[in-house]
Structures are given as C-alpha cells and as structure tokens.
mmCIF file of C-alpha atoms and ligand atoms in Angstrom:
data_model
loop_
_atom_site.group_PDB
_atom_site.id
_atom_site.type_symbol
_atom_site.label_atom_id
_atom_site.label_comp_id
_atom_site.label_asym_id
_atom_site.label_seq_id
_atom_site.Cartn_x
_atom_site.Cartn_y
_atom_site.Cartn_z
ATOM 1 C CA UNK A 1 -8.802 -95.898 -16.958
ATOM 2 C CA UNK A 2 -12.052 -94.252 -18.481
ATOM 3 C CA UNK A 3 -13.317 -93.821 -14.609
ATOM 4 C CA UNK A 4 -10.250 -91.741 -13.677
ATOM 5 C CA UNK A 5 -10.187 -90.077 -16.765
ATOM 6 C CA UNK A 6 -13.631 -88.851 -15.463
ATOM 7 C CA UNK A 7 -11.927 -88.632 -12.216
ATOM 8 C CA UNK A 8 -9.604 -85.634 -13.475
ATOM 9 C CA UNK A 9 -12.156 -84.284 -15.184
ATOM 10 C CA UNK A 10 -14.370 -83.904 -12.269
ATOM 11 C CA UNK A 11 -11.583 -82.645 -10.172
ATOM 12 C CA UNK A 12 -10.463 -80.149 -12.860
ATOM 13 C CA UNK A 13 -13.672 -78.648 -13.084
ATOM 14 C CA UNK A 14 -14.276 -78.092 -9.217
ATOM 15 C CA UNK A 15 -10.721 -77.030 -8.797
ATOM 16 C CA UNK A 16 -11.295 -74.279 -11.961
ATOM 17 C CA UNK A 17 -14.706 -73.385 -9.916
ATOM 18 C CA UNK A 18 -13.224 -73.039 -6.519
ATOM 19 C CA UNK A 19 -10.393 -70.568 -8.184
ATOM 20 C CA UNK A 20 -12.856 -68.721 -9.880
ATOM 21 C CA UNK A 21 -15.521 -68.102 -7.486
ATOM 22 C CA UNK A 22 -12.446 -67.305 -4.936
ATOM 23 C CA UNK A 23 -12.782 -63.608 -3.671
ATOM 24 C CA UNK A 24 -9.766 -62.873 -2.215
ATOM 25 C CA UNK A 25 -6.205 -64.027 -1.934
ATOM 26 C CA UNK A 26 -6.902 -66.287 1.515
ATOM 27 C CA UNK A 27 -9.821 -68.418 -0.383
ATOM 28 C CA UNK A 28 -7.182 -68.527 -3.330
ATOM 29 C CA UNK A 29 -4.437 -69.827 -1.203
ATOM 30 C CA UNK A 30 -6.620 -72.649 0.452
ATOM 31 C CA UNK A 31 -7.641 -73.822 -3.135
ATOM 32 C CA UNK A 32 -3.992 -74.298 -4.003
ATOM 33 C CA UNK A 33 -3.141 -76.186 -0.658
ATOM 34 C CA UNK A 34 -6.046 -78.079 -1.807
ATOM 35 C CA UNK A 35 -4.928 -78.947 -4.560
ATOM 36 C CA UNK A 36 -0.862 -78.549 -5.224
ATOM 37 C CA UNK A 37 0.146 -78.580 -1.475
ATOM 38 C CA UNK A 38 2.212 -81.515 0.199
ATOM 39 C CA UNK A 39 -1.653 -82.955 1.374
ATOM 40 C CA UNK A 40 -3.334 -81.610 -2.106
ATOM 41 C CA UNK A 41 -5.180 -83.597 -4.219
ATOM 42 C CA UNK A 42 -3.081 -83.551 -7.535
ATOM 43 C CA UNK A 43 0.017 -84.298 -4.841
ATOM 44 C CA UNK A 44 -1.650 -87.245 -4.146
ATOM 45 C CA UNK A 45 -2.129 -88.459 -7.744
ATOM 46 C CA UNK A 46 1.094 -87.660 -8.226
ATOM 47 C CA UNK A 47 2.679 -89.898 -5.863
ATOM 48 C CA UNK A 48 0.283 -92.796 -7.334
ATOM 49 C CA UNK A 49 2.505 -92.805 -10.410
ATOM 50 C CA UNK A 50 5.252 -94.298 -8.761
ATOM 51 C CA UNK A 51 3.080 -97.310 -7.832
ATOM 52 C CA UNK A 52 1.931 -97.532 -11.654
ATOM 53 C CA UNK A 53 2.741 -100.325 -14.940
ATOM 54 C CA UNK A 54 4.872 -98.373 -17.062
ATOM 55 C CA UNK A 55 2.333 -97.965 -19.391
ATOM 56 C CA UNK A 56 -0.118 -97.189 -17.087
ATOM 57 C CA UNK A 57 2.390 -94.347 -15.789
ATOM 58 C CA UNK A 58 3.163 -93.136 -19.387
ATOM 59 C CA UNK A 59 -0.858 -92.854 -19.668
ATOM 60 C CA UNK A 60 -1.350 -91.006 -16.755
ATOM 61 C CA UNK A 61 2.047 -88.998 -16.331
ATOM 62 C CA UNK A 62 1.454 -86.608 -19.089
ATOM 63 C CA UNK A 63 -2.484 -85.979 -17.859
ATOM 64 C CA UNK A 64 -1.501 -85.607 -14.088
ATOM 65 C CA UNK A 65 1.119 -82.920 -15.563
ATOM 66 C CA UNK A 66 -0.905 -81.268 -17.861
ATOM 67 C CA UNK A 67 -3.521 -81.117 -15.126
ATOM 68 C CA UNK A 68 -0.961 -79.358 -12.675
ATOM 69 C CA UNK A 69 0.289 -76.956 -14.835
ATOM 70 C CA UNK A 70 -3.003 -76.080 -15.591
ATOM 71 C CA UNK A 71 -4.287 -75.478 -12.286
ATOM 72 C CA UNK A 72 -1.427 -73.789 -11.548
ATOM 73 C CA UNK A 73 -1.535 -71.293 -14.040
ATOM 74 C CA UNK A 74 -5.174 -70.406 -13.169
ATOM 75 C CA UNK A 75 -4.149 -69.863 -9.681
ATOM 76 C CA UNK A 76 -1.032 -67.726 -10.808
ATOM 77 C CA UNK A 77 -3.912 -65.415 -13.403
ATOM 78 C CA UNK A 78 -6.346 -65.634 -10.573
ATOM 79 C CA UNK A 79 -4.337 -63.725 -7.895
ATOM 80 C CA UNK A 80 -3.060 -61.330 -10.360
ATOM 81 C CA UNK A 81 -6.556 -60.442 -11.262
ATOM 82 C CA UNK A 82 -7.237 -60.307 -7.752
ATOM 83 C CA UNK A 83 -4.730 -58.122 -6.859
ATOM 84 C CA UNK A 84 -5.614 -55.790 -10.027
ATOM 85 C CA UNK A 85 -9.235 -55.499 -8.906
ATOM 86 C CA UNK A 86 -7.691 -54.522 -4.870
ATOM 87 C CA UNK A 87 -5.594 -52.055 -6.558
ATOM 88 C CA UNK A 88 -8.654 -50.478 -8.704
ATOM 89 C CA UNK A 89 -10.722 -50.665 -5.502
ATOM 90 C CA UNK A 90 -8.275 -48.589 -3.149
ATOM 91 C CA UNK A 91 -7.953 -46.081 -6.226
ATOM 92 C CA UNK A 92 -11.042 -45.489 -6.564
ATOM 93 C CA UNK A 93 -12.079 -44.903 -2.568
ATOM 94 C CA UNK A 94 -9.147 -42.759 -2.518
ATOM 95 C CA UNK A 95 -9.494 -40.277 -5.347
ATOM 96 C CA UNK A 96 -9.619 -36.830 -4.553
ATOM 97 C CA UNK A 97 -11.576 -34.574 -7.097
ATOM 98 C CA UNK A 98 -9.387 -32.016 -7.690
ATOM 99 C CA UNK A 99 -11.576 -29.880 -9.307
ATOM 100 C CA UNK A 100 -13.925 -29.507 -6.234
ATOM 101 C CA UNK A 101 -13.835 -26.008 -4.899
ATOM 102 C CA UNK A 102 -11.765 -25.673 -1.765
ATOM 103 C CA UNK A 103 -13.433 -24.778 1.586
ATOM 104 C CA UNK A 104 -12.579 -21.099 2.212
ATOM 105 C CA UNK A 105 -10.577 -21.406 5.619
ATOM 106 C CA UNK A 106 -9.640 -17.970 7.040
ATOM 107 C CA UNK A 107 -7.209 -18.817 9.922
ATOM 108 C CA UNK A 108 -5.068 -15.444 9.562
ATOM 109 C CA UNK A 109 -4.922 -11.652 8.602
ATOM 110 C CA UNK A 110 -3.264 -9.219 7.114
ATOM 111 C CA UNK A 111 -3.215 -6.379 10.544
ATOM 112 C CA UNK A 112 -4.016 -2.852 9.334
ATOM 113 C CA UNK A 113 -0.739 -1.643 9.829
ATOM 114 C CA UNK A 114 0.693 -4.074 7.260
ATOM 115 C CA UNK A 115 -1.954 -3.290 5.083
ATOM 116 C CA UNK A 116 -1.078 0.426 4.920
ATOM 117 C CA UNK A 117 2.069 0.277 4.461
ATOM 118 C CA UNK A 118 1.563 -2.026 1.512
ATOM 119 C CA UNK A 119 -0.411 0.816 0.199
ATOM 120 C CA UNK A 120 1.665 3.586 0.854
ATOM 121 C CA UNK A 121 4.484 1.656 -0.468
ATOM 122 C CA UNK A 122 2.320 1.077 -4.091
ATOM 123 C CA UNK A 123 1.312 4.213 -4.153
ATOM 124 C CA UNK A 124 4.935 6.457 -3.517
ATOM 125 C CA UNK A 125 6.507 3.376 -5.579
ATOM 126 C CA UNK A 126 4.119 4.406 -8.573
ATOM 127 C CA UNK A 127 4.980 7.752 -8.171
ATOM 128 C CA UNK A 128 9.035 6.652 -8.421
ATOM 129 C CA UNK A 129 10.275 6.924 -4.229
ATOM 130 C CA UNK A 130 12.537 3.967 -3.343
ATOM 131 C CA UNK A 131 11.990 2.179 -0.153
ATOM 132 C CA UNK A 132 14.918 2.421 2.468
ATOM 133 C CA UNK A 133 15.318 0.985 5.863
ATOM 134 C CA UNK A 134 17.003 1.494 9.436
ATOM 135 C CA UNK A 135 16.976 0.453 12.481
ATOM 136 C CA UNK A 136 14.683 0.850 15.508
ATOM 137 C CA UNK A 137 17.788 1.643 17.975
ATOM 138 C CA UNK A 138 19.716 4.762 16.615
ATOM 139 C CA UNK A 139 22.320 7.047 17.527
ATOM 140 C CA UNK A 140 21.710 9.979 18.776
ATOM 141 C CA UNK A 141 23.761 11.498 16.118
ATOM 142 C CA UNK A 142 20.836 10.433 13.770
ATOM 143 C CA UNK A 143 18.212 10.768 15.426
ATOM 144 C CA UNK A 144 18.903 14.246 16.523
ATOM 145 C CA UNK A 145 22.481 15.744 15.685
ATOM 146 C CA UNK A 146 22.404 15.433 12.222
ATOM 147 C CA UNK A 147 18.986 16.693 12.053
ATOM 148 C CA UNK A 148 19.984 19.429 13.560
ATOM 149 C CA UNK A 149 18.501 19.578 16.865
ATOM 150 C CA UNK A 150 21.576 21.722 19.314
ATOM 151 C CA UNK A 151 22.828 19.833 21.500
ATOM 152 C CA UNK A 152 20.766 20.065 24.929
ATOM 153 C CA UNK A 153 18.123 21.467 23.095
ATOM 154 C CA UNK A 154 14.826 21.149 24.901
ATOM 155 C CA UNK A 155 13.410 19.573 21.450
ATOM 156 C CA UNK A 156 15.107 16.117 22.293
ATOM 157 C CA UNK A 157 13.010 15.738 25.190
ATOM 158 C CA UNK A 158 9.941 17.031 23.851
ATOM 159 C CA UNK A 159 10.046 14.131 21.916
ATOM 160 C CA UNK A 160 9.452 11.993 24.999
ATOM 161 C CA UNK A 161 12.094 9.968 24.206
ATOM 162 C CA UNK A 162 13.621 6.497 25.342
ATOM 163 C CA UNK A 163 17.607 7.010 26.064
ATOM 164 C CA UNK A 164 19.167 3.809 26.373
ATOM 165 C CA UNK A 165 21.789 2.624 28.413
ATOM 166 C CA UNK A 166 25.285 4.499 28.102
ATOM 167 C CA UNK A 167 27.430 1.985 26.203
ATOM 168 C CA UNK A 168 31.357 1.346 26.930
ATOM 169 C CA UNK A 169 32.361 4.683 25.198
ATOM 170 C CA UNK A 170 29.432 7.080 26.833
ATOM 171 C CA UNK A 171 27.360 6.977 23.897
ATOM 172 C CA UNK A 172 23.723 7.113 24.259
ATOM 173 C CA UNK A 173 21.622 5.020 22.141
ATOM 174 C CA UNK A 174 17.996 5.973 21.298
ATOM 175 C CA UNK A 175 14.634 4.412 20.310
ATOM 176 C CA UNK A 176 14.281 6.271 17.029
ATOM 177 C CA UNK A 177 11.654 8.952 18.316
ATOM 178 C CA UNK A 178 10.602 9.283 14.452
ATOM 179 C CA UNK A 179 12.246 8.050 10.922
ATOM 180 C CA UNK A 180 13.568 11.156 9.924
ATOM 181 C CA UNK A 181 17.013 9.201 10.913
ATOM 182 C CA UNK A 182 16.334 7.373 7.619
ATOM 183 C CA UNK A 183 16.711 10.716 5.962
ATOM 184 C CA UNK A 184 20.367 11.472 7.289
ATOM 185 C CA UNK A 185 21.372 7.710 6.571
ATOM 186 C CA UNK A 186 20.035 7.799 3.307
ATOM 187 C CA UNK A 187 22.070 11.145 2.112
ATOM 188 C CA UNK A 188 25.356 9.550 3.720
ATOM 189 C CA UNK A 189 25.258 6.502 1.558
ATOM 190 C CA UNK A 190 24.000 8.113 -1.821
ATOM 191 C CA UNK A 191 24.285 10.771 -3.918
ATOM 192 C CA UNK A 192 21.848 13.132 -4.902
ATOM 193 C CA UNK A 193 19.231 12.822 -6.757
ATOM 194 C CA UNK A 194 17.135 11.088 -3.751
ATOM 195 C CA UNK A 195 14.024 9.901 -3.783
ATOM 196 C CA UNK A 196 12.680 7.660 -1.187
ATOM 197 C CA UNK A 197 10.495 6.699 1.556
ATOM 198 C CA UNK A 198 10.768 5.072 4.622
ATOM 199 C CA UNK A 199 8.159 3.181 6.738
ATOM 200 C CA UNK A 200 9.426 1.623 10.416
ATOM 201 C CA UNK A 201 8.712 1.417 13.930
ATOM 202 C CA UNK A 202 8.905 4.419 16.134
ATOM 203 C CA UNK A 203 8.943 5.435 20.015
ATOM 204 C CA UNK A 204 7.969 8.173 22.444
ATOM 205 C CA UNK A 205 7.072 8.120 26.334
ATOM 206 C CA UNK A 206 3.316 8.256 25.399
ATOM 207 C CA UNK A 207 0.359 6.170 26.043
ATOM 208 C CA UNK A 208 -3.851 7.534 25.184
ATOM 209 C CA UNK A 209 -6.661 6.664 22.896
ATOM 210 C CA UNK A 210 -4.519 8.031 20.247
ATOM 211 C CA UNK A 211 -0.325 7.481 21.159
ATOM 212 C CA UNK A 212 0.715 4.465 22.008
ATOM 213 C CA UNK A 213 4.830 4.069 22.805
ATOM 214 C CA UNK A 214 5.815 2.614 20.234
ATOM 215 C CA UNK A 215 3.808 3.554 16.788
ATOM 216 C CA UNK A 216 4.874 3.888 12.968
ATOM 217 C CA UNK A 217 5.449 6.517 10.610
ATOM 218 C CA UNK A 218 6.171 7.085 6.891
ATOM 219 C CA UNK A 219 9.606 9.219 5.889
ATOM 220 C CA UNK A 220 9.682 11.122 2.483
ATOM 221 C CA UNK A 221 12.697 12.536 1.227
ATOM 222 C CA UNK A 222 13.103 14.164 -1.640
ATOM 223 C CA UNK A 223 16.559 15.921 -2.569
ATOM 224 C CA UNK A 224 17.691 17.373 -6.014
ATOM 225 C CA UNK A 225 19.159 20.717 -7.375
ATOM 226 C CA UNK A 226 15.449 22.085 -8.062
ATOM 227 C CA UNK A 227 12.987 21.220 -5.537
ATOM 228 C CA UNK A 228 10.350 23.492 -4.491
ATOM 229 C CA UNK A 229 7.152 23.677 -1.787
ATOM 230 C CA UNK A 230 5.251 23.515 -5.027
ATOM 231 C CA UNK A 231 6.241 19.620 -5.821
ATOM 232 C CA UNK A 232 6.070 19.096 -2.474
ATOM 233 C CA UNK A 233 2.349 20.382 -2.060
ATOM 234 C CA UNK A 234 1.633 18.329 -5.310
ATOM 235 C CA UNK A 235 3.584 15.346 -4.352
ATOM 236 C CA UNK A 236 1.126 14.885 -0.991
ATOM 237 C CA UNK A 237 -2.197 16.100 -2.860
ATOM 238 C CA UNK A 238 -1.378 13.308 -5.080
ATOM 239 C CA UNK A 239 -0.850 10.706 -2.329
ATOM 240 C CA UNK A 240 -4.212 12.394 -0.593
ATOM 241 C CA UNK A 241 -5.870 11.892 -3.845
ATOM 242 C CA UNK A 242 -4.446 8.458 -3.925
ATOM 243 C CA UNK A 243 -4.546 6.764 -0.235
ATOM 244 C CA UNK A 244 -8.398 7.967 0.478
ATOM 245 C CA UNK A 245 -9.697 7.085 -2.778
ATOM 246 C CA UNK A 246 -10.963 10.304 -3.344
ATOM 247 C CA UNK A 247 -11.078 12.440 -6.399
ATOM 248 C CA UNK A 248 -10.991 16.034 -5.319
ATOM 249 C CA UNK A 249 -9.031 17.118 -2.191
ATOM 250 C CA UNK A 250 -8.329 20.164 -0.260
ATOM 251 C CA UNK A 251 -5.206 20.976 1.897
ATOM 252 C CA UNK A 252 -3.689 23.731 3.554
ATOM 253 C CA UNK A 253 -0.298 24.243 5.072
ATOM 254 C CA UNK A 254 -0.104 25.636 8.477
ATOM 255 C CA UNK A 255 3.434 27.263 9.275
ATOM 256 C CA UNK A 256 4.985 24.994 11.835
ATOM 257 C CA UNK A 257 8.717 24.237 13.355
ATOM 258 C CA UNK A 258 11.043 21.276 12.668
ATOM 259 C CA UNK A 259 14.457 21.864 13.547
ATOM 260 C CA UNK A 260 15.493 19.199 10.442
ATOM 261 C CA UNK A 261 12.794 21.455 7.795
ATOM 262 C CA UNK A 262 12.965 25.394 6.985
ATOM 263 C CA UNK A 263 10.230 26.648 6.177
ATOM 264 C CA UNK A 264 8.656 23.934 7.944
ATOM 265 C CA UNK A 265 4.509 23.421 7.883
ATOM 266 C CA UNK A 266 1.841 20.906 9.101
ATOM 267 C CA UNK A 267 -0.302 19.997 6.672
ATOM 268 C CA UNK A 268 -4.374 19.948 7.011
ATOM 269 C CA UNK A 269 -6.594 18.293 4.482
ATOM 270 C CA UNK A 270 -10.278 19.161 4.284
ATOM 271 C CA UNK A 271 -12.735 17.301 5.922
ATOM 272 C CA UNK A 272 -16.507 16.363 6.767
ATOM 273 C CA UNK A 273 -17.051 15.227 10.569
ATOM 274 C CA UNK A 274 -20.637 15.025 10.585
ATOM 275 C CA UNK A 275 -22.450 12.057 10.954
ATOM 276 C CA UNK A 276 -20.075 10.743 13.533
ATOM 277 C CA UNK A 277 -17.725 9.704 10.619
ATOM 278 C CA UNK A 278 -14.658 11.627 9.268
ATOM 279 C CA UNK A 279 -14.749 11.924 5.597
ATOM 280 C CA UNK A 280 -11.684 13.082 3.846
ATOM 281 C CA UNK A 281 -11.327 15.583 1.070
ATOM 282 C CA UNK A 282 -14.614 18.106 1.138
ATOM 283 C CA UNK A 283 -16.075 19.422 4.360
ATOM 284 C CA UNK A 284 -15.973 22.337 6.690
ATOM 285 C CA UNK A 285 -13.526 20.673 9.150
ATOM 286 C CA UNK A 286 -9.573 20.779 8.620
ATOM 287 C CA UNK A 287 -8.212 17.788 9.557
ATOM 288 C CA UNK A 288 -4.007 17.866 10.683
ATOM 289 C CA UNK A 289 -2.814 14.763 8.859
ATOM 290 C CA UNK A 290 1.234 15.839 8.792
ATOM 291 C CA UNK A 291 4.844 17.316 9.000
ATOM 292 C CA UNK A 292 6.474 18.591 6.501
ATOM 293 C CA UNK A 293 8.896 21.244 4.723
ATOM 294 C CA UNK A 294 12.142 22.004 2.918
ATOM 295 C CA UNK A 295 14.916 20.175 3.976
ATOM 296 C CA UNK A 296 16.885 22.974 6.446
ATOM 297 C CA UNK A 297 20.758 23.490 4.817
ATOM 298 C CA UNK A 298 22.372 22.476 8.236
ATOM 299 C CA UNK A 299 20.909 19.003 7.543
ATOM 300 C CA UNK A 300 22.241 18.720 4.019
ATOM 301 C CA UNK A 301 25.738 19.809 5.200
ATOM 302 C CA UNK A 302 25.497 17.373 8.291
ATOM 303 C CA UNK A 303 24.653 14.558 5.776
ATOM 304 C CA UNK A 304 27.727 15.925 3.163
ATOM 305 C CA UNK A 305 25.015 17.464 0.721
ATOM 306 C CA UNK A 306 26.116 20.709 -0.646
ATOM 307 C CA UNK A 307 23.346 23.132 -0.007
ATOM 308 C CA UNK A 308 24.606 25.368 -2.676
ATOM 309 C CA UNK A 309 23.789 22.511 -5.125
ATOM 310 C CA UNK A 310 21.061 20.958 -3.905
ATOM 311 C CA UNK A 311 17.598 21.610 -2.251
ATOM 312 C CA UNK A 312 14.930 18.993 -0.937
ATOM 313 C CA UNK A 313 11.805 18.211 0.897
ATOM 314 C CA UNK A 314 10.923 15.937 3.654
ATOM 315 C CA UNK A 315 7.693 15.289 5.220
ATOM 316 C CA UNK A 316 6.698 12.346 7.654
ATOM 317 C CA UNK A 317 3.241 11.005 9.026
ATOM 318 C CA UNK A 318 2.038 8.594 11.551
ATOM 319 C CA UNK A 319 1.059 5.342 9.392
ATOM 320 C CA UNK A 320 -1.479 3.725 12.469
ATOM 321 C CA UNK A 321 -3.278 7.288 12.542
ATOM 322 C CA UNK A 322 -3.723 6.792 8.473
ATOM 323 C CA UNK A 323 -4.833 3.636 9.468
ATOM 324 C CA UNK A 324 -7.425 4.476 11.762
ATOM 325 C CA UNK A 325 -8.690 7.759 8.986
ATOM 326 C CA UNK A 326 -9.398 5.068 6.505
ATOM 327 C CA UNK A 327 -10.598 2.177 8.101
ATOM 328 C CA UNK A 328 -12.607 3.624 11.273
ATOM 329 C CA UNK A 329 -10.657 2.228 14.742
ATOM 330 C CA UNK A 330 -11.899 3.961 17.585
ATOM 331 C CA UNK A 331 -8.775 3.210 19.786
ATOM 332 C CA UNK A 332 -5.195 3.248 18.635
ATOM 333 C CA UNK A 333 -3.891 0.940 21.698
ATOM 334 C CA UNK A 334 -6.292 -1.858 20.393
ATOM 335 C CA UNK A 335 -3.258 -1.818 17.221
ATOM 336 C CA UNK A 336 -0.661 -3.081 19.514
ATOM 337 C CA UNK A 337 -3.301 -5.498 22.168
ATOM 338 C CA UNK A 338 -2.865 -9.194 20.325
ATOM 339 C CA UNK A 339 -6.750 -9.789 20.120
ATOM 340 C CA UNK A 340 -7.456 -12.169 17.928
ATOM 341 C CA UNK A 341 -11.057 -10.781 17.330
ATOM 342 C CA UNK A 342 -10.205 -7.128 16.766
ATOM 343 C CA UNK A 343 -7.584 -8.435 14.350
ATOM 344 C CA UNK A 344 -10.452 -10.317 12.368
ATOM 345 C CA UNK A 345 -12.969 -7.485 12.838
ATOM 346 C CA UNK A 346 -9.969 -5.091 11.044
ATOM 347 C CA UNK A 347 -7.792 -7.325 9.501
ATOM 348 C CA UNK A 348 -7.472 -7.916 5.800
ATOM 349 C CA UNK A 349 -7.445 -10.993 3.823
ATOM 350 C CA UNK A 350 -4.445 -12.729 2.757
ATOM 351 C CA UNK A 351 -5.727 -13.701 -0.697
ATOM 352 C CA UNK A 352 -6.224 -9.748 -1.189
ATOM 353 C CA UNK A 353 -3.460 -7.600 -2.582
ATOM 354 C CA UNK A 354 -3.383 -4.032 -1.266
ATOM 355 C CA UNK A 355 -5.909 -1.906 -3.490
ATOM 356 C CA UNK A 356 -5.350 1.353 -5.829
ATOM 357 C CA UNK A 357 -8.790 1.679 -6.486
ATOM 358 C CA UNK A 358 -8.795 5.272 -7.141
ATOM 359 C CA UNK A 359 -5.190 5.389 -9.095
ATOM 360 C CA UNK A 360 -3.286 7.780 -8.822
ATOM 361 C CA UNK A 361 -4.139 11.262 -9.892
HETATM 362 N N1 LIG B 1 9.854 13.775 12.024
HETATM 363 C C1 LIG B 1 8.711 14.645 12.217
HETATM 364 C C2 LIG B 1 7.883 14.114 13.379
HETATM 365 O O1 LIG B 1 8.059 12.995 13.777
HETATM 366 C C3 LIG B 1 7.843 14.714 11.001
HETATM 367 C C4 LIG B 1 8.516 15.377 9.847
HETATM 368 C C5 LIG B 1 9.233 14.633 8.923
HETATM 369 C C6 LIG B 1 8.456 16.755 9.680
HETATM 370 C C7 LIG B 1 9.870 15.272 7.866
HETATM 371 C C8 LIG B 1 9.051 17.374 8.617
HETATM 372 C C9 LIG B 1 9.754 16.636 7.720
HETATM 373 O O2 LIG B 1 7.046 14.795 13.911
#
C-alpha cells in the first residue's frame, strides 16, 4: 500500500515535470497520451481497480481520481499558457512601429501644366472669377459665329483649325481653336454680372519648338454695366504681380485685332533676357505674354447681352507658354512626349499644394 502510495507519488511528480518542462503543444500532447491515453499510465491504474478488495478499491479509487484530475488540469493550464506565450511571440515579431518615419517614395508628379493651372485657378479665385468649363469639340457657332468672326472670313482659317467631319445635318464641328467659346456659353446660361475664367484644351494645325497642336489656354471674362480697360489693365498687373512672384511689374498694351474684342490689344510685360534667362517684371526687353480687350457689342448681342446695359472684358493666354516663363522648358513639344524623366526633371510633388508665395498684390 505504502509502496504504491510512493508509486503515485513518483509518477505524479515526473508527470508534473514532463508538463512543465514541455515547450510546445506536440511535447504536451505526448505527455497526456502518456499518461491519460487508452495505453497511459494512470489508464492503466485505472483498470487495476476493477481487479481490487473492495477496500483496497475504496483506498485507491479516490487517489487514482484525484491523481487524474490533477494531471489533467495541469495539462489543460499548460497548453493555455502555451498558447498565450505563441500568441505574445507572433505579436511581438509582427509589430509595426507606427511612429517610424515613412520612406519618402516618389513614384508620380504633378506635370507643369496641372500645376499652373492650379495656380492660375488660386490666384483669379482669390481675386473672385468662377471657374467654368466646355468642351474640346465645339460648334462652329461658338467657336466662331458668336464671336463674331463673318462667315467665310479668312480669320477662321488663320486659326489653323481642325474641321471635323460634316454630321447628318451639314454641321461642322470644330476642335475649339481657343476657349473664348467658354465666353459665349457662359453669357447664354447666366446673367450678368460675370466673372469667370476658363482653363481647357485647345487646337490649331501647328507643330515647332513653341506650338504644339493641341495646347491650353486660360479664358477671362469679365461682363458688368461698368467695366473699363482700366480694371482690365489692373486685373492682369495683379495676376503678373501674382503668377511670377514678383513685386513690381511693367506692361504695355500694344493695339491688336480680335474680331470677339474692340478695342482689342496684346499685352507685353517688361522683361530682362540677359544671362540666357528671361526674368519677368524689370528689364529692357518687352516680352508678348497675351490677348486681350473689351468685349466687341456684336458678341454681347450674339450671346443675348444687351450692349446698352452692359460692357466687359475678355483676355486669354496660352497656359504651357506660362509654364515654360516660370519654370524654364526649353521645348514646348517635350509637354505633350510621355517621358517619364522630363516629367520628374519638371514635375511637381504631390505632397505640395500649388504656391502663392508672393500673394496677391
Ligand atoms: N482667343 C484669343 C486667342 O486665342 C485670345 C483672346 C481672348 C483675345 C480674349 C482677346 C480676348 O488668340
């Protein structure tokens, strides 16, 4: 009795060591066949009891149980532990420090064009012009008629332009040869007082270092009952003053013809070429950076403006060619070639919003 009292103990203790010293859940498992499977070694003792005095049996029954449910239990606290210290493990080999400053990865930019118009779009939204839109194919009514261009008029091909196919009623679509259309479909839908801008995609029969066939301009429009060449003139000194960072700028207005504009005028803003670099602003140079004028009455009546009422200005500029004054590109078809290396030379960063550096005057 005493000798398998000693027995138990004995196997007790090396079944508590095995289940402790077991690392993971396998060793665990092969402890408990040891010990509680059909073969194990309390299974076995078990089926002794059967064999046993009834005293005997009421002896040993109670240790024999006590035993199993004790080894048991440390097998059932043993893999839980086990399976706490996994979890702990796998947290801590896959924490990511958040805090860690992020690799700067520059797979994209912002192209130059983009960028511009962001800026012009800041800077004519500051001073209070709403952004409009059309489309790239127009009617010729807006892109010429209505702007007041006779019909046949030599002007409509001097804008080297790109007639489409006739469609089923014989009219002739055209790639908008400028965004002055924006202008006419702007008046049609609202009333005066307009203010707006309009930045877009435009197309002429024309390919050198500086045209390419399809290119992009910026609209202004400004109609109310008192408009003058005065706000006009201070309107674009202002976006001068604003665009090319400078503080101080020079213009002058060259008498020009639009058949949309009367008076009409190109503008010039002063420049410095030397040093192979054009600086705008000071300088000996004149520099032609635009079209411009008062909006011509045959235009506001085409667009159901009364011209007895009201009075306007436009002017419009070619946004790559701002492009190229403030950020140096030697060749205006490079805009339009998909190289991914010109675009990261020029481009801008994403992370970057469009500058105002020098405010607005
Ligand atoms: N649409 C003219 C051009 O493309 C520019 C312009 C716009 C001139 C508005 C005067 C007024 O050349």
């Amino acid at each position: 009795m005493n000798a398998k009292t000693n027995d138990l103990a004995a196997l007790e203790a090396d079944l508590s060591a095995r289940i402790a010293s077991a690392s993971d859940e396998a060793a665990l498992d092969a402890v408990r066949v040891d010990a509680l499977g059909k073969q194990g070694a309390i299974s076995a003792l078990m089926k002794t009891l059967g064999a046993m005095s009834p005293d005997e049996r009421q002896a040993m029954g109670p240790k024999l149980n006590g035993l199993k449910d004790r080894v048991g239990e440390a097998i059932v606290a043993k893999r839980a532990a086990l399976a706490e210290a996994a979890l702990e493990a796998r947290l801590a080999s896959e924490m990511v420090d958040v805090s860690l400053p992020a690799r700067p990865v520059r797979v994209g930019a912002i192209h130059p064009v983009s960028q511009v118009q962001e800026e012009l779009a800041r800077i004519f939204g500051e001073m209070g012009f709403a952004l409009e839109e059309g489309p790239d194919i127009e009617t010729d009514f807006n892109n010429f008629t209505a702007l007041n261009f006779p019909p046949k008029h030599p002007a409509r091909e001097m804008h080297d332009t790109f007639f489409l196919k006739p469609d089923e009623k014989g009219e002739r679509k055209v790639l908008r040869t400028h965004t002055s259309p924006v202008q006419v479909r702007t008046m049609l839908k609202q009333k005066p007082p307009i203010r707006m801008i309009c930045m877009g995609r435009t197309y002429r029969k024309d390919s050198d270092a500086t045209h390419t066939p399809m290119f992009h301009q910026i609209e202004g429009l400004v109609i109310d009952e008192k408009t003058t060449m005065a706000d006009l003139k201070g309107t674009l000194m202002a976006f001068i003053k604003a665009y090319f960072e400078v503080d101080d700028v020079d213009v002058r207005f060259r008498p020009h013809h639009f058949p949309f504009t009367e008076p009409s005028a190109e503008m010039d803003v002063r420049c410095d070429r030397s040093g192979g670099q054009v600086r705008i602003g000071q300088g000996d140079d004149w520099l032609e950076i635009l079209g411009c004028g008062m909006v011509h009455p045959n235009v506001l009546k085409n667009c159901g403006v009364d011209p007895e009422k009201y009075q306007g200005y436009a002017f419009g500029m070619g946004v790559d060619r701002l492009a190229i004054l403030k950020y140096g590109m030697p060749d205006l078809r490079d805009f339009f070639g998909s190289d991914a290396r010109w675009l990261k030379h020029y481009g801008f960063s994403p992370y970057l919003t469009a500058g105002l550096a020098g405010g607005i005057a």
